[in-house]
Amino acid sequence: MVEFSRANAEAFIDEDYEEAGEEIESAPPLNIGDEREINSNGLKKKLIKLGLGWETPEFGDEVTVHYVGSLRDGTKCVSTRDKEKVATGVDYGIVTMRKGETALFTLPPRTGFGLADLDAVSSNSVVQFEVELVSWITVVDVCKDGGIIKKIMEKGELIGPPDDLDEVLVKYVVRLLDGVIVAKTPEHGVEFYVKDGHFCQALPKAIKTMRRGEKVNLIVQPQYAFVDGVKDSENGFPSILPCSILSIDLELVSFKPVINVTGDLGVLKKILKEGEGTLTANEGAAVTIRYTAKLEDGTLLEKRGFDGEAALKFTTDEEQVIAGLDRAVTTMKKGEHAIVTAKPDYGFGSTEVKRDLAMVPPCSTIVFEVEMLEFTKEKDPWEMNKHERIQVSQRKKEEGNLLFKNGKYQRAMKKYEKAVDYINEDRTFEDDDQRLVKSLRVSCWLNGAACCLKQNDFQEAIKLCSKVLEIESCNVKALYRRAQAFMETADLHLAELDIKKALEIDPQNREVKLIQKTLKQLQVESNKKDAKLYTTMFTRLSNENSSAAKRLKVEETESKNEENVGDINMP
C-alpha cells in the first residue's frame, strides 16, 4: 500500500500533457472488462472491479492504493509490496477511479517516468499497472497560497459551511511540527462567532470551508499563525515562538446560523433549533409564538406562552409588535426556535417605554427568545380565484390609504405594491372585470407615486406615473405628479411638457397652475445660473487670450532686441 499526491510527480510531467478525464466525462461508464484510451497521450484504462459511489479523487489529494507494475511480457517491475516507487503517469488514471475500484492502466513509454532506473524497464518500455484505490484524503489549499493546507480526515454532513455571522462550536488540538501540544480546547469544545475569530486567523478561514461534523488537519504557515511575537502559554501548555508552523486537528462540532434579517445588522436571528419543512411565515401571516424579551444585561421585560400564560397571536406586517420581532418572525418555520436581537431602530427607538415587567430605557437593544408555534400564511395570488383577488386588492389599497393618511409612506407603498400584485395578469379577468381592475391598478400606481414623492424617491415616482400614462395618456394626476418629480430632478423641460399637456386637458386645474408658477421661477433661476456660468467662462477665455497676446508681444520684442544686439556686435 502506498500514499502519494500529484505534487510528487509534477517535475516529470510534460507541459502539454492533458489531465485525464477530459475526454471521458461525456462517454458512457466503463463496464468490467472494457478498455478505453482516457487521454490524448495514450494512457489506457481497463476496468477490473467496480468501485463504490460516484466520487473520485482530485489532483493534490492524498490517495492510498495497492498496485503492481509489470511489462507486457508479464515481468513484474514494481509493486507496493516491494515498497518501490510508482510511475508518475498513473495519477492521471487514478483521478478517474472510485473508492474500492480496481483497474489496469497501460502507460505508453513516454509516461513511464521515474522507472527507467529499474533494470527491467528500458526507456521505450510499455508498462502496465494494476491499481486498487483503497481510499483518499481530500486536500484543500484554503487561501490559494499554501498558507493553510486542509486535509479532510472525516467528512461532515451536508450542512454548512458556516458564515461570518454564525456561532460555531469547535474542538481542536494544536501541535508544533515536532508533535509538542501547544494549545487544546476543553473536552466540550469552545464556542465563538466566526467573525470574531479565535486563537489564530487560520481557524475562522478554515471553518468557513467546513461542514457540520467535519474533522480536518490543518498545516498552518506563520503568516496565518503567529509571525511577530511569542504567543504566551495558556493552561500549562508551552509558549509558541514566532514563525512557528502549526499542525491543528480541528473538528466543527456544530454551528448556529445567524441571519441578517434586515440586511443592515439591525435585526439578527440566531437559529437554536431548525423548524419543520421549508415554508416560512410571510407578510400578512397569522402567527402564534411564545417568547421572552430581555435587555442586553438580562433584565426580563415580558414573556408570553409560559407558565400557563397564553401565547401571542398577531398578524405580521401590521405593526402589532415592534418592527424587529415582526420582521424576524416572517423568516421563521413552524417549530423553529431562535434568538432575535433587535437594535433600537427596530425596537422602541429613543423613547422610554413601560413593558409588563420592566421599563425599557431609551436606545435599548432588545433580545427575544422566540419559538414559532404555528402560522397560517396569507394566500398568494395564484391560490385565489379572480373575484378573491379583486377583493384582496381593494382591501390592500384601502389599508395603504389609511397608512398614507397617518404619514407611514413606506408601509403604504408596500400595500399598494401588493394590491397590484393580486391583479397583475389582465388575461385572467373577463371583460366585465377589466374596467375595475384597470381602475384599481391606476389608482395604486398613482398613490404609490405620491408615497415616492413624500420619500424623495423621484425616479420611482416617474416610473409609476409613466406606467399610468402608458394606458391613460390624458391622466392629469399622473402628469402632475411626474412633473413634480421632473422638477425635483432638474429636468425642467420635461416638467414643462407634462404641465402644458395637463393644462390642455384641464385648463382650470388649480394644483397644476401652482406648480406651473413654481416651474417658471425655477426656469428663471436656472437661466440666471447659466448666464453667470457663461459670463464667467467667456471672461476666463478673454483673459487667457489677452494674456497669451501679451506674452506673444513680449516675446516678439525680446526677439527683436536680441537681433539688434547681434547687429551691433558684428565686426
XYZ file of C-alpha atoms in Angstrom:
571
model
C 0.000 0.000 0.000
C 1.362 3.445 -0.896
C 0.327 7.092 -0.484
C 1.244 9.785 -2.988
C -0.036 13.027 -4.482
C 0.413 14.936 -7.719
C 2.930 17.232 -6.069
C 5.447 14.364 -6.003
C 5.221 13.927 -9.777
C 4.886 17.401 -11.275
C 8.575 17.671 -12.079
C 8.275 14.794 -14.560
C 5.155 15.962 -16.456
C 5.309 17.494 -19.934
C 3.770 20.968 -20.165
C 1.356 19.835 -22.900
C 0.246 16.735 -21.009
C -3.578 16.763 -20.623
C -5.310 15.768 -17.423
C -7.229 12.515 -17.503
C -10.959 12.720 -17.562
C -11.303 15.465 -20.149
C -12.256 13.025 -22.909
C -14.337 10.554 -20.916
C -16.670 12.889 -18.982
C -19.286 12.657 -21.746
C -18.556 8.973 -22.510
C -20.615 6.107 -21.005
C -19.162 4.427 -17.877
C -16.817 1.509 -18.394
C -18.152 -1.992 -17.778
C -15.970 -4.702 -16.287
C -13.552 -5.895 -18.972
C -13.901 -2.757 -21.116
C -10.770 -0.814 -22.085
C -10.625 2.784 -23.284
C -7.981 5.403 -24.031
C -8.629 8.125 -21.455
C -6.476 10.952 -22.759
C -4.693 12.093 -25.880
C -1.302 10.898 -24.616
C -2.172 7.235 -24.988
C -2.992 6.293 -21.373
C -5.449 3.361 -21.424
C -7.732 2.106 -18.683
C -9.297 -1.353 -18.387
C -11.897 -1.849 -15.631
C -11.352 -4.971 -13.496
C -13.594 -4.294 -10.474
C -16.316 -1.698 -9.931
C -15.898 0.869 -7.173
C -18.399 2.406 -4.758
C -20.399 5.592 -5.273
C -19.577 8.257 -7.837
C -16.874 10.371 -6.173
C -13.300 10.340 -7.474
C -10.121 11.937 -6.091
C -8.687 15.136 -7.496
C -5.101 16.101 -8.228
C -3.455 17.167 -4.993
C -5.412 14.667 -2.868
C -3.525 12.060 -0.867
C -4.528 8.623 -2.179
C -3.921 5.172 -0.715
C -3.543 2.451 -3.348
C -2.344 -1.105 -3.911
C -0.629 -1.600 -7.271
C 1.587 -3.926 -9.254
C 3.519 -2.713 -12.321
C 4.676 -5.103 -15.000
C 5.865 -5.197 -18.570
C 3.688 -6.647 -21.326
C 5.550 -9.979 -21.163
C 4.461 -10.329 -17.543
C 7.757 -9.306 -15.943
C 6.980 -7.575 -12.637
C 8.902 -4.323 -12.306
C 7.354 -2.523 -9.328
C 4.887 -3.239 -6.512
C 3.593 -1.699 -3.304
C 4.515 -4.985 -1.616
C 8.147 -4.303 -2.533
C 7.889 -0.663 -1.419
C 9.048 0.507 -4.824
C 8.043 3.832 -6.366
C 5.092 4.309 -8.710
C 5.259 5.683 -12.260
C 4.145 9.280 -12.343
C 1.736 8.769 -15.241
C -0.509 6.559 -13.107
C -2.004 9.500 -11.164
C -3.780 10.596 -14.359
C -5.634 7.307 -14.242
C -6.266 7.301 -10.502
C -8.297 10.525 -10.708
C -10.849 8.568 -12.798
C -11.318 5.849 -10.137
C -13.897 5.364 -7.394
C -13.273 4.022 -3.914
C -12.609 0.260 -3.988
C -12.218 0.179 -7.782
C -9.513 -1.929 -9.464
C -8.263 -1.075 -12.951
C -5.429 -1.911 -15.313
C -3.612 1.116 -16.750
C -1.352 0.830 -19.775
C 1.262 3.583 -19.961
C 2.969 4.374 -23.271
C 6.769 4.746 -22.999
C 6.941 8.490 -22.529
C 4.640 8.409 -19.475
C 6.642 5.819 -17.563
C 8.866 8.438 -15.971
C 10.619 7.508 -12.802
C 11.062 3.795 -13.659
C 13.920 3.960 -16.144
C 16.457 3.293 -13.377
C 14.953 -0.162 -12.797
C 16.853 -2.971 -14.548
C 13.759 -4.483 -16.142
C 12.500 -1.211 -17.637
C 14.060 0.306 -20.746
C 13.356 3.837 -21.964
C 10.890 2.605 -24.585
C 9.059 0.064 -22.400
C 5.272 -0.078 -22.202
C 4.318 -0.564 -18.556
C 1.004 -1.836 -17.165
C -0.212 -1.047 -13.651
C -2.973 -2.949 -11.886
C -4.233 -0.435 -9.295
C -6.732 -0.749 -6.437
C -7.908 2.579 -4.996
C -8.292 1.952 -1.270
C -9.148 5.497 -0.103
C -8.086 9.102 -0.361
C -7.852 12.228 1.746
C -9.111 15.435 0.149
C -6.523 18.201 0.356
C -7.604 21.855 0.072
C -5.405 24.939 -0.228
C -7.711 27.191 1.800
C -6.215 30.583 0.856
C -4.777 29.517 -2.526
C -1.277 30.493 -1.398
C -0.134 27.412 0.505
C -0.573 29.193 3.836
C -3.322 26.896 5.144
C -3.427 23.331 3.818
C -6.529 21.429 4.920
C -6.695 17.633 4.857
C -10.220 16.273 5.345
C -9.833 13.330 7.708
C -13.569 12.724 8.157
C -16.337 14.199 6.023
C -19.175 16.074 7.657
C -22.894 16.288 6.981
C -24.385 18.218 4.078
C -24.941 21.182 6.408
C -22.747 24.221 6.082
C -20.309 25.783 5.736
C -20.778 28.490 8.385
C -20.719 32.174 7.510
C -19.076 35.132 9.267
C -22.087 35.857 11.477
C -22.644 32.242 12.589
C -21.776 30.914 16.040
C -19.661 27.750 15.910
C -18.718 25.041 18.411
C -15.300 23.528 17.655
C -12.730 21.234 19.185
C -9.046 21.441 18.329
C -5.562 20.324 19.301
C -2.629 22.481 18.180
C 0.848 20.967 17.783
C 4.232 22.099 16.576
C 5.751 20.046 13.779
C 7.761 18.061 16.372
C 4.473 16.891 17.929
C 4.535 19.098 21.038
C 0.997 20.188 22.010
C 0.798 23.960 22.492
C -2.992 24.512 22.737
C -6.138 22.458 23.220
C -9.847 23.127 23.766
C -11.755 21.761 26.753
C -13.416 18.391 26.191
C -16.757 20.019 25.322
C -15.076 22.410 22.848
C -15.175 26.179 22.542
C -17.911 28.417 21.096
C -17.404 31.703 19.245
C -18.728 33.781 16.356
C -16.758 33.207 13.161
C -16.367 36.952 12.505
C -14.750 37.404 15.929
C -12.032 34.831 15.197
C -10.303 32.606 17.739
C -6.743 31.530 18.640
C -5.224 32.441 15.242
C -6.554 33.754 11.944
C -6.272 30.334 10.293
C -9.182 28.952 12.334
C -12.040 31.151 11.008
C -10.667 30.906 7.469
C -10.680 27.106 7.599
C -14.001 26.869 9.434
C -15.704 28.783 6.609
C -14.828 25.854 4.297
C -16.133 23.091 6.616
C -19.411 21.280 7.142
C -21.004 20.202 10.409
C -19.234 17.166 11.876
C -16.200 17.530 9.578
C -12.763 16.698 11.003
C -9.625 18.084 9.381
C -5.911 18.536 9.862
C -4.507 21.978 9.102
C -0.882 22.771 8.312
C -0.632 26.496 9.057
C 2.275 28.642 7.906
C 3.430 31.530 10.156
C 1.636 34.266 8.199
C -1.685 32.716 9.304
C -0.449 31.797 12.788
C 1.925 33.992 14.791
C 4.650 35.908 12.933
C 5.656 38.792 15.208
C 5.754 37.976 18.891
C 5.681 34.969 21.194
C 2.217 33.505 21.777
C 2.036 33.249 25.569
C 1.416 29.900 27.174
C -2.114 29.015 28.275
C -3.410 26.313 30.623
C 0.080 24.959 31.207
C 0.988 24.484 27.536
C 4.341 25.746 26.169
C 4.592 29.159 24.524
C 4.529 29.375 20.722
C 7.603 31.003 19.227
C 7.227 33.437 16.301
C 7.307 31.968 12.803
C 6.272 28.516 14.043
C 4.458 26.197 11.638
C 1.379 24.689 13.306
C -0.453 21.406 12.851
C -4.073 21.735 14.014
C -6.529 18.853 14.357
C -9.894 20.625 14.069
C -13.492 19.431 14.358
C -16.556 21.537 13.576
C -18.932 20.030 16.136
C -21.935 22.212 15.283
C -22.943 25.741 14.441
C -25.908 28.031 14.877
C -26.750 30.009 11.726
C -27.170 33.755 12.272
C -29.396 35.514 9.722
C -29.045 39.219 8.932
C -32.817 39.742 8.692
C -32.853 43.402 7.665
C -29.603 43.447 5.698
C -28.120 46.219 7.854
C -27.381 44.163 11.004
C -30.298 45.902 12.706
C -32.081 42.585 13.318
C -30.115 39.346 13.731
C -31.708 35.917 14.122
C -29.651 33.071 15.598
C -31.322 29.699 14.951
C -31.187 27.467 18.017
C -33.445 24.771 16.552
C -34.406 24.294 12.921
C -38.114 24.332 12.115
C -40.164 21.907 10.053
C -40.248 21.806 6.249
C -39.396 24.749 4.031
C -42.355 27.147 4.460
C -41.909 30.338 6.456
C -44.477 32.818 7.711
C -44.836 35.624 5.168
C -46.025 39.204 5.438
C -49.696 39.176 6.364
C -49.497 35.729 8.008
C -51.460 34.946 11.181
C -48.799 33.682 13.631
C -48.724 32.217 17.121
C -45.470 32.493 19.060
C -44.166 32.225 22.574
C -41.235 34.343 23.634
C -39.294 36.153 26.297
C -37.925 39.679 25.824
C -34.886 40.955 27.688
C -32.434 43.829 27.711
C -28.822 43.022 26.858
C -27.974 42.926 30.570
C -30.548 40.147 31.084
C -33.365 42.264 32.575
C -36.633 40.473 31.766
C -39.142 42.783 30.070
C -42.014 40.433 29.217
C -42.872 36.843 28.374
C -45.771 35.142 26.641
C -46.734 31.479 26.335
C -45.036 30.238 29.524
C -46.299 29.191 32.962
C -49.853 28.733 31.735
C -49.983 32.149 30.095
C -51.457 32.322 26.592
C -49.138 32.551 23.603
C -49.091 35.707 21.498
C -51.161 35.777 18.306
C -50.800 38.560 15.757
C -50.738 39.318 12.034
C -47.362 40.170 10.577
C -46.687 43.472 8.804
C -49.482 45.212 10.723
C -47.329 46.951 13.391
C -48.875 44.851 16.146
C -45.412 44.147 17.596
C -42.109 46.026 17.301
C -40.547 46.005 13.835
C -37.580 43.780 14.750
C -39.736 40.951 16.065
C -42.209 41.365 13.207
C -39.502 41.147 10.531
C -37.784 38.153 12.151
C -40.980 36.155 12.557
C -41.687 36.352 8.809
C -38.484 34.304 8.247
C -39.354 31.503 10.715
C -40.603 27.963 10.092
C -43.074 26.096 12.278
C -41.301 24.751 15.349
C -38.253 26.967 14.845
C -36.564 28.284 17.983
C -34.355 31.370 17.668
C -32.675 34.272 19.436
C -33.648 37.583 17.815
C -31.578 40.690 18.569
C -33.230 43.977 17.570
C -31.306 47.262 17.580
C -33.113 50.435 18.785
C -34.196 51.460 15.261
C -36.163 48.205 15.063
C -37.187 48.268 18.712
C -38.538 51.133 20.810
C -36.209 53.797 19.423
C -35.037 56.658 21.605
C -38.047 56.749 23.929
C -38.506 55.144 27.340
C -41.265 52.520 27.257
C -43.019 50.574 30.001
C -43.400 46.846 29.423
C -45.049 44.161 31.555
C -42.121 43.511 33.904
C -39.704 46.441 33.490
C -39.025 49.764 31.825
C -37.149 49.885 28.528
C -34.530 52.670 28.641
C -34.083 54.883 25.560
C -31.956 53.451 22.709
C -32.072 49.908 24.063
C -31.301 46.723 22.131
C -33.936 44.055 22.777
C -33.127 40.323 22.841
C -36.015 37.940 22.150
C -36.018 34.186 22.547
C -38.803 33.107 20.185
C -40.480 29.835 19.286
C -42.826 29.672 16.294
C -45.779 27.527 17.399
C -47.861 27.802 14.244
C -48.808 30.146 11.434
C -51.248 30.489 8.562
C -49.739 32.152 5.523
C -51.605 34.842 3.680
C -52.763 33.352 0.394
C -50.660 34.064 -2.662
C -52.456 35.427 -5.776
C -52.195 32.110 -7.621
C -54.092 30.398 -4.778
C -57.181 32.622 -5.296
C -59.886 32.909 -7.913
C -60.287 36.195 -9.804
C -63.020 37.596 -7.555
C -60.998 36.904 -4.394
C -58.006 38.609 -5.959
C -60.022 41.734 -6.763
C -61.414 41.843 -3.205
C -57.950 41.455 -1.633
C -56.538 44.115 -3.980
C -59.259 46.563 -2.925
C -58.586 45.822 0.738
C -54.831 46.310 0.355
C -55.405 49.619 -1.400
C -57.675 50.837 1.430
C -55.089 49.758 4.016
C -52.476 51.698 2.060
C -54.678 54.797 2.001
C -55.064 54.666 5.782
C -51.304 54.319 6.266
C -50.691 57.223 3.882
C -53.036 59.458 5.880
C -51.097 58.545 9.029
C -47.798 59.504 7.399
C -46.496 55.907 7.116
C -45.462 56.221 3.493
C -43.082 53.276 3.244
C -45.633 50.814 4.597
C -48.361 52.388 2.463
C -46.159 51.869 -0.605
C -45.842 48.166 0.205
C -49.627 47.861 0.453
C -50.089 49.456 -2.972
C -47.468 47.150 -4.474
C -49.230 44.110 -3.020
C -52.596 45.338 -4.255
C -51.211 45.479 -7.801
C -49.638 42.013 -7.450
C -53.083 40.469 -6.979
C -54.431 41.921 -10.231
C -51.327 41.946 -12.383
C -52.482 39.461 -15.038
C -55.003 41.052 -17.427
C -55.775 37.884 -19.338
C -57.235 36.139 -16.296
C -60.042 38.679 -15.955
C -63.171 38.787 -18.087
C -64.372 41.919 -19.871
C -66.801 42.786 -17.075
C -63.939 42.975 -14.581
C -61.370 44.643 -16.826
C -62.559 48.205 -16.153
C -62.473 47.687 -12.359
C -59.050 46.023 -12.485
C -57.629 48.798 -14.646
C -59.012 51.458 -12.305
C -57.537 49.704 -9.258
C -54.138 49.367 -10.864
C -54.050 53.024 -11.957
C -55.135 54.178 -8.516
C -52.423 52.121 -6.764
C -49.702 53.385 -9.122
C -50.767 56.995 -8.578
C -50.899 56.568 -4.812
C -47.550 54.804 -4.915
C -46.094 57.755 -6.831
C -47.415 60.073 -4.095
C -45.595 57.918 -1.498
C -42.392 58.144 -3.540
C -42.622 61.938 -3.702
C -43.008 62.055 0.078
C -39.880 59.874 0.460
C -37.864 61.793 -2.175
C -37.689 58.739 -4.439
C -38.284 60.784 -7.583
C -37.103 58.237 -10.146
C -39.583 55.643 -8.858
C -42.341 58.283 -8.907
C -41.527 58.999 -12.570
C -41.614 55.276 -13.327
C -45.050 54.747 -11.709
C -46.604 57.807 -13.355
C -45.240 56.673 -16.714
C -46.989 53.311 -16.224
C -50.274 55.144 -15.766
C -49.717 57.326 -18.829
C -48.998 54.269 -20.977
C -52.629 53.196 -20.551
C -54.228 56.590 -19.805
C -52.300 59.239 -21.721
C -54.588 62.048 -20.524
C -54.436 61.268 -16.793
C -53.913 64.717 -15.215
C -52.814 63.332 -11.834
C -50.080 61.266 -13.455
C -48.875 64.262 -15.497
C -48.981 66.488 -12.405
C -47.005 64.086 -10.187
C -44.491 63.246 -12.885
C -43.946 66.975 -13.469
C -43.262 67.369 -9.739
C -40.667 64.590 -9.884
C -39.055 66.070 -13.023
C -38.760 69.447 -11.291
C -37.006 67.802 -8.337
C -34.532 66.088 -10.670
C -33.911 69.356 -12.571
C -35.479 68.017 -15.789
C -37.307 71.318 -16.270
C -38.014 70.860 -19.970
C -39.761 67.515 -19.375
C -41.694 69.018 -16.458
C -42.833 71.879 -18.737
C -44.132 69.403 -21.330
C -46.169 67.488 -18.703
C -47.623 70.705 -17.232
C -48.526 72.049 -20.666
C -50.333 68.818 -21.559
C -52.154 68.709 -18.187
C -53.456 72.285 -18.680
C -54.607 71.457 -22.190
C -56.727 68.664 -20.665
C -57.870 70.622 -17.586
C -57.153 74.375 -18.031
C -58.641 75.307 -14.648
C -56.735 72.770 -12.528
C -55.522 74.784 -9.544
C -52.714 72.404 -8.456
C -51.224 72.285 -11.942
C -51.323 76.087 -12.236
C -49.489 76.403 -8.921
C -46.611 74.139 -9.953
C -46.504 75.958 -13.299
C -45.663 79.140 -11.350
C -43.031 77.238 -9.368
C -41.594 75.862 -12.599
C -41.303 79.366 -14.111
C -39.387 80.543 -11.037
C -37.053 77.563 -11.332
C -36.521 78.295 -15.010
C -35.666 81.959 -14.270
C -33.173 80.862 -11.588
C -31.722 78.248 -13.933
C -31.324 80.840 -16.706
C -29.564 83.210 -14.301
C -27.159 80.457 -13.251
C -26.492 79.567 -16.870
C -25.899 83.225 -17.767
C -23.499 83.641 -14.853
C -21.705 80.442 -15.805
C -21.325 81.525 -19.436
C -20.191 85.039 -18.410
C -17.519 83.549 -16.153
C -16.484 81.165 -18.886
C -16.202 83.916 -21.541
C -14.347 86.216 -19.137
C -11.824 83.475 -18.376
C -11.348 82.777 -22.082
C -10.962 86.510 -22.813
C -8.390 86.877 -20.030
C -6.492 83.846 -21.271
C -6.485 85.239 -24.835
C -5.336 88.646 -23.583
C -2.555 87.071 -21.533
C -1.487 84.986 -24.497
C -1.404 88.101 -26.721
C 0.712 89.977 -24.167
C 3.141 87.067 -23.855
C 3.447 86.921 -27.632
C 4.121 90.663 -27.846
C 6.790 90.463 -25.135
C 8.439 87.520 -26.866
C 8.468 89.403 -30.194
C 10.031 92.470 -28.529
C 12.711 90.390 -26.820
C 13.483 88.624 -30.058
C 13.863 91.954 -31.926
C 16.144 93.316 -29.174
C 18.352 90.243 -29.425
C 18.628 90.754 -33.183
C 19.623 94.410 -32.703
C 22.330 93.488 -30.184
C 23.628 90.941 -32.610
C 23.930 93.615 -35.327
C 25.890 95.958 -33.061
C 28.423 93.287 -32.121
C 29.136 92.246 -35.682
C 32.651 93.331 -36.930
